[in-house]
Coordinates of C-alpha atoms and ligand atoms in Angstrom, one line a residue:
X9 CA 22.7 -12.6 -56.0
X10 CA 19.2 -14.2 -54.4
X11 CA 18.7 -17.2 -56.2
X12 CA 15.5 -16.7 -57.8
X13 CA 14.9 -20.2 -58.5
X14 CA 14.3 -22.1 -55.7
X15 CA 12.6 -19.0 -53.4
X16 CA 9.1 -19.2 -52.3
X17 CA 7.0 -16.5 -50.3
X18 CA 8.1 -18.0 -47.3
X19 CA 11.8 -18.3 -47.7
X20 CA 11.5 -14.7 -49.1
X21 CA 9.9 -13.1 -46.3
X22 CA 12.1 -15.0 -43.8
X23 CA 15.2 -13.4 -45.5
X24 CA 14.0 -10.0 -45.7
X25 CA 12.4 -9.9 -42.5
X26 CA 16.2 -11.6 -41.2
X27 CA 17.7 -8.5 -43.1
X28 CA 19.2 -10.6 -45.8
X29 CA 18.5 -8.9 -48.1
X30 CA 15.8 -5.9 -48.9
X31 CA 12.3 -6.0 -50.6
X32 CA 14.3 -3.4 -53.0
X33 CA 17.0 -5.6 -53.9
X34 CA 14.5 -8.8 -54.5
X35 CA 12.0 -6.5 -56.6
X36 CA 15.4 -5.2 -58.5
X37 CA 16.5 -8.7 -58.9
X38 CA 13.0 -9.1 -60.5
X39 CA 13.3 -6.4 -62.9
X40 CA 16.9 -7.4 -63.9
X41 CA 15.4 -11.0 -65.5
X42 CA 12.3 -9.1 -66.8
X43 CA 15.3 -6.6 -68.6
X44 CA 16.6 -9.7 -69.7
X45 CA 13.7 -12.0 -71.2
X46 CA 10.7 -9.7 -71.5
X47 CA 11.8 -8.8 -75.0
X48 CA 11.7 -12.5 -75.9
X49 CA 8.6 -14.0 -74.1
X50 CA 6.4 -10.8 -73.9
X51 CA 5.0 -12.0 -70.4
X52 CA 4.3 -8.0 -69.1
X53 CA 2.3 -5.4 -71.2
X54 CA 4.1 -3.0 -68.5
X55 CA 5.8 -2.3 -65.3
X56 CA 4.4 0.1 -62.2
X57 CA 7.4 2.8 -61.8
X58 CA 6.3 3.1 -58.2
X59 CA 7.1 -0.6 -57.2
X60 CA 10.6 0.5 -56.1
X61 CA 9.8 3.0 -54.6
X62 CA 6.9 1.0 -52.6
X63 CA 9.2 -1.4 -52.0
X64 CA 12.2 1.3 -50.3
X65 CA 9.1 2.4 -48.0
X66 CA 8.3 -1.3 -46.9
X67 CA 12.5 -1.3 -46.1
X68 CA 12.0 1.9 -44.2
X69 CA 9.9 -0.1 -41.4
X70 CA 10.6 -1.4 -38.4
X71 CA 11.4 -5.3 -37.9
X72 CA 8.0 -5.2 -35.6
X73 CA 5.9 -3.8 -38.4
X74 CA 7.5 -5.6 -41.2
X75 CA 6.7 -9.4 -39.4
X76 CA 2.9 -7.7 -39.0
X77 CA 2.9 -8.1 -42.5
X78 CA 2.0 -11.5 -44.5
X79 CA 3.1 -10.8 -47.8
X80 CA 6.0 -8.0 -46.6
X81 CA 7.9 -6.8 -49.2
X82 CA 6.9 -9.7 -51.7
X83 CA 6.9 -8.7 -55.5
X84 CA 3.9 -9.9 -57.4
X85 CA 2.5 -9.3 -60.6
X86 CA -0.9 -8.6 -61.8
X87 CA -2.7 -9.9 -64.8
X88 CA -3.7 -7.0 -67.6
X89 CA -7.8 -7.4 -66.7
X90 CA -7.1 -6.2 -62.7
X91 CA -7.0 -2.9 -61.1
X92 CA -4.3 -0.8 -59.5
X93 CA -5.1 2.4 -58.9
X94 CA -3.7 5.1 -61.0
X95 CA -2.0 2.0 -63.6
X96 CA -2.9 1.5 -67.0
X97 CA -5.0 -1.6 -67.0
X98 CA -6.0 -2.7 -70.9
X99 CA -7.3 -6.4 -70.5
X100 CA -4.9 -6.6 -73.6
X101 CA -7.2 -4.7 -75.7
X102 CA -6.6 -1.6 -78.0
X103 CA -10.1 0.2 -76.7
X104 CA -8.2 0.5 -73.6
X105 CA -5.2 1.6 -74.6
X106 CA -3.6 4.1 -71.9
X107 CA -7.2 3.6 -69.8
X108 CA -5.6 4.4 -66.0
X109 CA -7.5 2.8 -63.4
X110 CA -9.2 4.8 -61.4
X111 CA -9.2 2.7 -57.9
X112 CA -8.0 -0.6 -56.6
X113 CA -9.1 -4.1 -56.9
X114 CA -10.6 -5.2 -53.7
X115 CA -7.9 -8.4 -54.4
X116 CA -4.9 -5.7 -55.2
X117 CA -5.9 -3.2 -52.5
X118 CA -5.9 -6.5 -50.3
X119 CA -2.4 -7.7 -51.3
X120 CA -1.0 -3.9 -50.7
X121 CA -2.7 -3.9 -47.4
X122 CA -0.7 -7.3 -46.6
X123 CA 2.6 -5.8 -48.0
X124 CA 2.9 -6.9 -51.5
X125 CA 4.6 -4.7 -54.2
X126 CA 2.9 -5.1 -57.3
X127 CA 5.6 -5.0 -60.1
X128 CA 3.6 -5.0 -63.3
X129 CA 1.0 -5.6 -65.5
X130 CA 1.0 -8.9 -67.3
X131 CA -0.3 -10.0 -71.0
X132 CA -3.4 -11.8 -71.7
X133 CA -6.1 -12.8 -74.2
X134 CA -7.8 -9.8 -75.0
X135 CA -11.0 -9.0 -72.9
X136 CA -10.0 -12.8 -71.2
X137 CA -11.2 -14.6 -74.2
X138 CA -8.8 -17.5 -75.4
X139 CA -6.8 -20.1 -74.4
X140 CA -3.1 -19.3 -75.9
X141 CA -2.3 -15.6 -75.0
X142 CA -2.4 -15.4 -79.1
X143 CA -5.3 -12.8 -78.5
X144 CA -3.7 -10.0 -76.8
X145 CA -4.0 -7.0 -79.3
X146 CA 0.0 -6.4 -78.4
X147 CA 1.3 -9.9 -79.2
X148 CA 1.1 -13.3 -78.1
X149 CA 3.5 -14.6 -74.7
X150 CA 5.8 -17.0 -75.3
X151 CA 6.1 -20.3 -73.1
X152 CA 9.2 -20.0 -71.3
X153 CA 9.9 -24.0 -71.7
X154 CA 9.8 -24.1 -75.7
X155 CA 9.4 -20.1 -77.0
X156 CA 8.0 -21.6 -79.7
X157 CA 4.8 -22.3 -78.0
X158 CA 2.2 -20.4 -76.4
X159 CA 2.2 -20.3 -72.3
X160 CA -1.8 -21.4 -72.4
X161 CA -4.5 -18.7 -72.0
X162 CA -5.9 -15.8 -71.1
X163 CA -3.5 -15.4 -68.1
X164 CA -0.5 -17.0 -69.7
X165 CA 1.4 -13.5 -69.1
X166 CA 1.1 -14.5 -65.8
X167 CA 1.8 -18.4 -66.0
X168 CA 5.2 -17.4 -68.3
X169 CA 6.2 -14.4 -65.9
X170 CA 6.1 -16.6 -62.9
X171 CA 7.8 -20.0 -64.8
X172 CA 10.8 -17.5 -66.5
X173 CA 11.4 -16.4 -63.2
X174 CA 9.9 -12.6 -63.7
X175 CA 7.6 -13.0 -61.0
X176 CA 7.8 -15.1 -57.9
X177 CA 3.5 -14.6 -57.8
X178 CA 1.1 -13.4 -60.4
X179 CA -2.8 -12.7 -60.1
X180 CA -4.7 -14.3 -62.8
X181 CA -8.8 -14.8 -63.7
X182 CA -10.1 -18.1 -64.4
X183 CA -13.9 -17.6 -66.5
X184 CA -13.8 -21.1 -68.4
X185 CA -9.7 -22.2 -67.3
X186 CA -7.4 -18.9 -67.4
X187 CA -6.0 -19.8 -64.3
X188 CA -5.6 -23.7 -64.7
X189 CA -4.8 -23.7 -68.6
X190 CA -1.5 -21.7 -68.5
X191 CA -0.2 -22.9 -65.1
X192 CA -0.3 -26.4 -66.7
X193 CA 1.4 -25.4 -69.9
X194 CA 3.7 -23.5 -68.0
X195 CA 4.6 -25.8 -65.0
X196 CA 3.6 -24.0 -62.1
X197 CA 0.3 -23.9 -59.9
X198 CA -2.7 -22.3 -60.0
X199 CA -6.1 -22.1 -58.2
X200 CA -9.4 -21.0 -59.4
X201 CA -11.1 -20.5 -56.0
X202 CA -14.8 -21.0 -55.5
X203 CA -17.4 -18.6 -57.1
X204 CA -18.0 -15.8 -54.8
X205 CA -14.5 -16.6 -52.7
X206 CA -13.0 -13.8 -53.9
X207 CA -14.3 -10.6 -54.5
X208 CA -15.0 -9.5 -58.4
X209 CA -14.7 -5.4 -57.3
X210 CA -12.1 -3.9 -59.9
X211 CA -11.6 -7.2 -62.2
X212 CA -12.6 -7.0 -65.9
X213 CA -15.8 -8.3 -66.5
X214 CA -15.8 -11.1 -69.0
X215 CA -18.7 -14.0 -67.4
X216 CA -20.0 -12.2 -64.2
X217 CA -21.0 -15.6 -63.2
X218 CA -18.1 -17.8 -63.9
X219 CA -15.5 -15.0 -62.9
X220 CA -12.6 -15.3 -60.3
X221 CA -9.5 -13.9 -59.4
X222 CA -7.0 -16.6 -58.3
X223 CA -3.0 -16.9 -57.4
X224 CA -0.6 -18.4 -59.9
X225 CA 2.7 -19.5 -58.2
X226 CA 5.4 -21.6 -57.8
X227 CA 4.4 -24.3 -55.2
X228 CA 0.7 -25.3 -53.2
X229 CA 1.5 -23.5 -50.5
X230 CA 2.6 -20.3 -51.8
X231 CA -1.6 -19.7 -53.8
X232 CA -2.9 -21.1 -49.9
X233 CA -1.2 -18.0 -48.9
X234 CA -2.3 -15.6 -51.6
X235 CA -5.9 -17.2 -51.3
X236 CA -6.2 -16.8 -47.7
X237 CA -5.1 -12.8 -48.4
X238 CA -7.4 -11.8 -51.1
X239 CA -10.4 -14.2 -50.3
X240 CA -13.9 -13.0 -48.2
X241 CA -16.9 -11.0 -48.6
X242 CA -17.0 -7.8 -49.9
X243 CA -19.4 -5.2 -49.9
X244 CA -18.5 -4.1 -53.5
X245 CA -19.3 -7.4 -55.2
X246 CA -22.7 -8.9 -54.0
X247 CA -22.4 -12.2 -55.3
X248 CA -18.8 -12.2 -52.6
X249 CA -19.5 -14.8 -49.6
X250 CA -17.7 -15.8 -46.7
X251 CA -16.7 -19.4 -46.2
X252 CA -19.7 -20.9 -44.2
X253 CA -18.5 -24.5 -43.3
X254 CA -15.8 -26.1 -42.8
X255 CA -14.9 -28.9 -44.9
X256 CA -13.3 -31.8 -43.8
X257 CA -12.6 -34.2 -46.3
X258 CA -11.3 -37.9 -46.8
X259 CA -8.6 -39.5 -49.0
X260 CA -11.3 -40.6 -52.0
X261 CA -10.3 -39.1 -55.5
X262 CA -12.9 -40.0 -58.3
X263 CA -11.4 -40.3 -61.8
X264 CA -14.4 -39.9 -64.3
X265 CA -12.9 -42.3 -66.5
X266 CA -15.4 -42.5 -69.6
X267 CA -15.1 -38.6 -69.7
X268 CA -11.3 -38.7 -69.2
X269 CA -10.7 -41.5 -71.7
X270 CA -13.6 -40.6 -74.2
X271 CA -10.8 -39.8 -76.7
X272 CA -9.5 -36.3 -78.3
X273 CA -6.6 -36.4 -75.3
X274 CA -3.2 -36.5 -76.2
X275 CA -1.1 -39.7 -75.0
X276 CA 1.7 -37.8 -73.8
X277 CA -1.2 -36.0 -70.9
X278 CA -2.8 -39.4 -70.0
X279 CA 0.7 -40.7 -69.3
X280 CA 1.3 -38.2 -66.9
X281 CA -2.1 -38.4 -65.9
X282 CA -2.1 -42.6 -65.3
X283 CA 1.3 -41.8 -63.2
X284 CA 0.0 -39.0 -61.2
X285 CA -2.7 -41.6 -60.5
X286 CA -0.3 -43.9 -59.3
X287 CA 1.8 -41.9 -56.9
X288 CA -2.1 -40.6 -55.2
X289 CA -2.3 -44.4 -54.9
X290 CA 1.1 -45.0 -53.3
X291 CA 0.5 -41.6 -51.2
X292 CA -2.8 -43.6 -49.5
X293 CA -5.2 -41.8 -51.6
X294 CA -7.9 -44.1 -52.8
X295 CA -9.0 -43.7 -56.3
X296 CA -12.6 -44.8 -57.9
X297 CA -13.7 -44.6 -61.2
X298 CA -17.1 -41.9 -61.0
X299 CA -20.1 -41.0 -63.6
X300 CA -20.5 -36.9 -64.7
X301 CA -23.9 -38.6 -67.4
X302 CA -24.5 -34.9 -68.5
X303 CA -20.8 -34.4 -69.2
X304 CA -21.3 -33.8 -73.0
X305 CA -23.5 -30.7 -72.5
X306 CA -20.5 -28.7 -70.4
X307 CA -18.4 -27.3 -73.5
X308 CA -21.3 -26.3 -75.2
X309 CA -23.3 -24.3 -72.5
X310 CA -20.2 -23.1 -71.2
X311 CA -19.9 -21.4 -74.7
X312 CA -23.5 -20.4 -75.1
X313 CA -23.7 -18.4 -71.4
X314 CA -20.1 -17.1 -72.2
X315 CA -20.8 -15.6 -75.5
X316 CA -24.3 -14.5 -74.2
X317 CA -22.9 -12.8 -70.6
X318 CA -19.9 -11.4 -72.9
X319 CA -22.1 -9.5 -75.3
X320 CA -23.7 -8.3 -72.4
X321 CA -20.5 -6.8 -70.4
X322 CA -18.3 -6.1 -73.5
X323 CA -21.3 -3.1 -74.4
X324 CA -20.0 -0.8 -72.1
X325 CA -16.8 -0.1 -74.3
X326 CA -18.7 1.7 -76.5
X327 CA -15.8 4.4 -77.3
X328 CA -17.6 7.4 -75.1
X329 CA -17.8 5.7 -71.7
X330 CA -14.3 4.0 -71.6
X331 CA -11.2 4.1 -73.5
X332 CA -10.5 5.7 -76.8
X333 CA -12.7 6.3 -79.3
X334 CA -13.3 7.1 -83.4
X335 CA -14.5 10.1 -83.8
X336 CA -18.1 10.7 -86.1
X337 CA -20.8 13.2 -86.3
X338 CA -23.2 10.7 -85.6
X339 CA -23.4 8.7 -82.8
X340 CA -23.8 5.1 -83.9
X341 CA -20.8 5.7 -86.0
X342 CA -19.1 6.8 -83.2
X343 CA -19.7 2.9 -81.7
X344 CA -19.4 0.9 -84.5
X345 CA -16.0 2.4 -85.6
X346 CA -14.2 2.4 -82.5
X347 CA -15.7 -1.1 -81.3
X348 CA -15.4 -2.6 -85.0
X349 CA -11.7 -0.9 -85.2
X350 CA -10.7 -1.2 -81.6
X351 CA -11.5 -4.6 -80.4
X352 CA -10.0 -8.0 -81.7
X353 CA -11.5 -10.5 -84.4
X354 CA -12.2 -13.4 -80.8
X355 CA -13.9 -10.2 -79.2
X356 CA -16.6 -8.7 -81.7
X357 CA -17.0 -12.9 -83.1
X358 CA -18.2 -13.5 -79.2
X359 CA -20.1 -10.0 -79.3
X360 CA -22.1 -11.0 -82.3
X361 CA -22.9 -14.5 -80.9
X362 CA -24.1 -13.9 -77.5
X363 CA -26.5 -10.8 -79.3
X364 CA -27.6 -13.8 -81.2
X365 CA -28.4 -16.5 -78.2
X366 CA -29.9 -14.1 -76.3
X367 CA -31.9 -12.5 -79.0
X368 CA -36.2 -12.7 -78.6
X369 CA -36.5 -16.1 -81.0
X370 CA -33.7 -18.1 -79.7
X371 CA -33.2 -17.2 -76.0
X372 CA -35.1 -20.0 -75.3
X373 CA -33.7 -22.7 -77.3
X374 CA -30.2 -21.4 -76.5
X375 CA -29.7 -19.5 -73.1
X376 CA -32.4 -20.9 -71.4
X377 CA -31.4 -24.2 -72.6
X378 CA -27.2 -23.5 -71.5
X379 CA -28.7 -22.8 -68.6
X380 CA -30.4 -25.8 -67.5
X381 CA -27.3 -27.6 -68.4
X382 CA -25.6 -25.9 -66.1
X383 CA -27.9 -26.9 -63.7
X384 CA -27.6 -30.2 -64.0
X385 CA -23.8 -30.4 -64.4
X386 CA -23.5 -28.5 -61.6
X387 CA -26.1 -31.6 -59.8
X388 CA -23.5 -34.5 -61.0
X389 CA -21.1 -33.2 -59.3
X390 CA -23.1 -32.5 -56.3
X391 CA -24.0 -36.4 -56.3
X392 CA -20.5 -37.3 -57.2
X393 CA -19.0 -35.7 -54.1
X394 CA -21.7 -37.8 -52.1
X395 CA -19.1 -40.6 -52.8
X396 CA -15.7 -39.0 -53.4
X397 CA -13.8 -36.0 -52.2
X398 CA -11.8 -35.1 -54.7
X399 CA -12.2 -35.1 -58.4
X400 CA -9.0 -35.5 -60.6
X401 CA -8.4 -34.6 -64.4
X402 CA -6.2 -33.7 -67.1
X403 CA -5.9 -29.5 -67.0
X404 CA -5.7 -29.9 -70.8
X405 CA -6.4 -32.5 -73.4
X406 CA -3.0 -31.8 -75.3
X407 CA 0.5 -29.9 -75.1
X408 CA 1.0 -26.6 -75.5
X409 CA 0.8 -26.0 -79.3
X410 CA 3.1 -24.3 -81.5
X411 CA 2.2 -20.2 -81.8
X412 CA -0.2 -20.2 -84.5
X413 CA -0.8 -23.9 -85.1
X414 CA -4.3 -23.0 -84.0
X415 CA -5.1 -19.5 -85.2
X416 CA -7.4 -21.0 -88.1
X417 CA -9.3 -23.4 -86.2
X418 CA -10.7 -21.5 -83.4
X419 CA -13.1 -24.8 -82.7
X420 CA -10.4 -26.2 -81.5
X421 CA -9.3 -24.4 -79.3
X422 CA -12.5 -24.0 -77.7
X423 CA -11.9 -27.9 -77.0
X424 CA -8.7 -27.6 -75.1
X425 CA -11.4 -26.0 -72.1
X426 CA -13.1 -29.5 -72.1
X427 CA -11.8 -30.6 -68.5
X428 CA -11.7 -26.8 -66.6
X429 CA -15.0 -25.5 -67.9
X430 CA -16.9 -27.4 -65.2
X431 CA -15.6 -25.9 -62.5
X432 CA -16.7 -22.2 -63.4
X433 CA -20.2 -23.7 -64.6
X434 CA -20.7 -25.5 -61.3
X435 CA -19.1 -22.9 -58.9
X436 CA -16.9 -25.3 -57.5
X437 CA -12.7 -24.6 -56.6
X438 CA -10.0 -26.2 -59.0
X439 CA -6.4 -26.5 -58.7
X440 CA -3.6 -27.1 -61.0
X441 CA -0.9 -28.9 -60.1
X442 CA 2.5 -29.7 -61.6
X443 CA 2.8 -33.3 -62.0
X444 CA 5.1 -33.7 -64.7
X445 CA 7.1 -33.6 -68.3
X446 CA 6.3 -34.8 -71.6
X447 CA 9.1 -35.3 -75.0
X448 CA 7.9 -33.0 -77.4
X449 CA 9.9 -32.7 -80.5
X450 CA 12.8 -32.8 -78.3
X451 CA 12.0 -30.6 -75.4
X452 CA 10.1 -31.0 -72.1
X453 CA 7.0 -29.8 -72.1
X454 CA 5.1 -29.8 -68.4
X455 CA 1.6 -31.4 -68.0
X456 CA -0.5 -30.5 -64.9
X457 CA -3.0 -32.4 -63.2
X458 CA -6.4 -31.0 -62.3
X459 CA -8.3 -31.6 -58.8
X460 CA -11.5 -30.7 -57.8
X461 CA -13.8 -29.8 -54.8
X462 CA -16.9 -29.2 -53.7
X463 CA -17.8 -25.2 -53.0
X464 CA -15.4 -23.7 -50.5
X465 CA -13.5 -26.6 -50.0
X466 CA -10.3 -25.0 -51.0
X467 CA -8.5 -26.2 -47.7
X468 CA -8.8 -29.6 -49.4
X469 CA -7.1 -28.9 -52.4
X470 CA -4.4 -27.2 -50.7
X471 CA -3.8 -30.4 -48.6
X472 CA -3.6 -32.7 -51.4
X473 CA -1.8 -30.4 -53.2
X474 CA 0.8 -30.4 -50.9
X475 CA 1.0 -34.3 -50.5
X476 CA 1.0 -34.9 -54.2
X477 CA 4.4 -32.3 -54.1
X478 CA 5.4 -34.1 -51.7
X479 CA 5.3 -31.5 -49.0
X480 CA 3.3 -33.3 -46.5
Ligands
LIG502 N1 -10.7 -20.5 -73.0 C1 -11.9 -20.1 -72.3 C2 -12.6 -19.0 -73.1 O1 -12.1 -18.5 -74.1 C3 -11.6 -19.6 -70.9 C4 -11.2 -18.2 -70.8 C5 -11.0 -17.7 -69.4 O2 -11.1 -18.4 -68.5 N2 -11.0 -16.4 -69.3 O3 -13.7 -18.7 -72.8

């Protein structure tokens, strides 16, 4: 028996490489508690048949080639909106039902290159739109901690697979919070790197410009490792860049208390969030209260440029080019009845919306409008990290909710992204930390904390990530 529950890439390549045990035996161990809880949580749309097979061949090497290796025999799962060549890849969606993909993600081609075994597909918002995994169009995750709640959204497939123990690493895309959101609700960590850090080349398009892949694991240094691995330019994604400078930073974390305290968060997060506070305090960290002024506008252009970028991307699903289709002698019927009976009520609500703010009479009042917000957001932060070097928030302005609390009041959750939008709207790098448990009803529900950094600054966020675990 490996024990599963306290293993980390580290101690899991140091076994295997010290002949332990195999990569096969840890990827079987894998599938035996995905046998065992998938049925209930709902965490993997699917797995890849070849993983133990890939795995046997990464057994077959040498000791010498295996240590070459930086993620050597290491299971990982990938979320549902990310290619593997020749897998089924459905970004949760019925249009792409059985839709194989026909290469690799520059980030999945990268992990194989390192050694990874990719294990399996995980579940998601449809088309990564959501914030509870209650969109996928094959049933909503579960939260491993209270399966009556969702795992957080649109990766929470990933989040629940690597909190039950399915996964010891998942892939995940953060557009608005995907990344942060479920890692919170979940318990475990996850980093939505800089814009451009990471290569876009084989991942779903939802926003093209607030897009990126990220790791979701168990501990800080575990998504360093998976970030250093899939991170750089690439030539397939033009908007990729290569870290440029080096940033050092100091021990200054500024809370944006007005922002933070404004109301609408739950007391059980700001508990957690005053204590987490407190330990960066007793851990040498100074901590000043900062000013975001434009703050307000960040929900609502985030919304505007999603819906508009969304209507944008989501027309190439059009039933001919991708995916299955509905059948019609004429051709518009041929669209409008696979799209209208294919794609999920969140999907063809955001179609219609961003067809609206971009159309001739209102771009300007609405896209171009978004967009200047964005631009200065994006400049209050700049002058805030003048001062400070860090930034620290809630992840998520409540709990995670009971499955279908929230499935008539879409609004609201379109509010639960009030604290991670920022970071995709600004470009900047956000990480989601563990930082502890709140009484629910009777069970312990985790809350994360949320810190910031200025563009490719990730290094920092590792480094106080590890000092607020207490790994430093
Ligand atoms: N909840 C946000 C949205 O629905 C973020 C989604 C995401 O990051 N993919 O747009």
């Amino acid at each position: 028996m490996i024990d599963l529950s306290t293993l980390t890439i580290s101690k899991a390549r140091k076994a295997i490489i010290a002949g332990e045990y195999s990569s096969a035996e840890l990827v079987d161990e894998y599938l035996k508690v995905i046998k065992e809880k998938n049925g209930e949580i709902n965490a993997y749309l699917g797995l890849y048949e070849s993983a133990l097979e890939n795995a046997r061949a990464f057994d077959n090497l040498s000791t010498e080639e295996k240590s070459k290796l930086t993620l050597g025999g290491i299971p990982i799962a990938v979320k549902d909106n990310i290619l593997v060549k020749g897998e089924v890849v459905s970004s949760a969606s019925k249009i792409l039902e059985n839709y194989l993909a026909p290469y690799d993600a520059t980030a999945t081609r990268k992990l194989k290159d390192a050694g990874a075994i990719l294990i399996g597909r995980t579940n998601m918002d449809e088309f990564a739109m959501g914030g509870s995994t209650e969109n996928s169009a094959y049933g909503t995750t579960r939260n491993p901690h209270d399966t009556t709640r969702v795992p957080g959204g649109t990766s929470g497939g990933s989040a629940a697979a690597v909190a039950g123990g399915m996964a010891l690493v998942a892939l995940g895309s953060d557009t608005g919070g995907s990344i942060r959101q479920p890692s919170s609700f979940c318990g475990v960590v996850g980093l939505k790197p800089t814009y451009g850090a990471v290569s876009r080349y084989g991942l779903m398009a939802a926003v093209s410009s607030f897009d990126q892949i990220g790791p979701i694991t168990r501990s800080v240094e575990d998504a360093e490792i998976i970030f250093n691995i899939i991170k750089g330019k690439d030539a397939f994604d033009s908007t990729s860049r290569e870290e440029t400078v080096v940033q050092s930073r100091g021990k200054v974390i500024g809370v944006p208390n007005t922002f933070v305290r404004g109301g609408g968060i739950s007391s059980e997060v700001l508990k957690v969030f005053d204590d987490s506070i407190e330990k960066f305090k007793s851990l040498g960290y100074e901590v000043v209260d900062i000013e975001l002024p434009n703050i307000k506008y960040a929900l609502p252009a985030y919304y505007i440029l999603n819906f508009a970028e969304i209507s944008s991307n989501m027309s190439r699903y059009d039933g001919i080019r991708f995916g299955t289709n509905i059948d019609s002698e004429k051709l518009f019927e041929v669209y409008s009845k696979s799209r209208g009976a294919k794609l999920g009520k969140e999907v063809r609500k955001r179609i219609m919306l961003g067809t609206y703010v971009l159309s001739a009479g209102y771009y300007d009042s609405y896209y171009g409008k978004a967009n200047l917000a964005r631009g200065v957001i994006k400049s209050d932060y700049e002058k805030a990290f003048d001062k400070v070097d860090y930034i620290l928030t809630p992840v998520a302005p409540t709990l995670p909710w009971k499955i279908g609390d929230k499935v008539t009041d879409p609004l609201s959750i379109y509010l639960e992204d009030i604290f991670t939008v920022t970071a995709n709207l600004t470009g900047m790098p956000a990480i989601s930390i563990p930082a502890g448990f709140a009484n629910a009803s009777g069970t312990k529900l985790p809350v994360g904390i949320q810190l910031m950094a200025p563009e490719f600054a990730e290094d920092a966020l590792f480094e106080a990530g590890k000092v607020f675990e207490n790994k430093l």
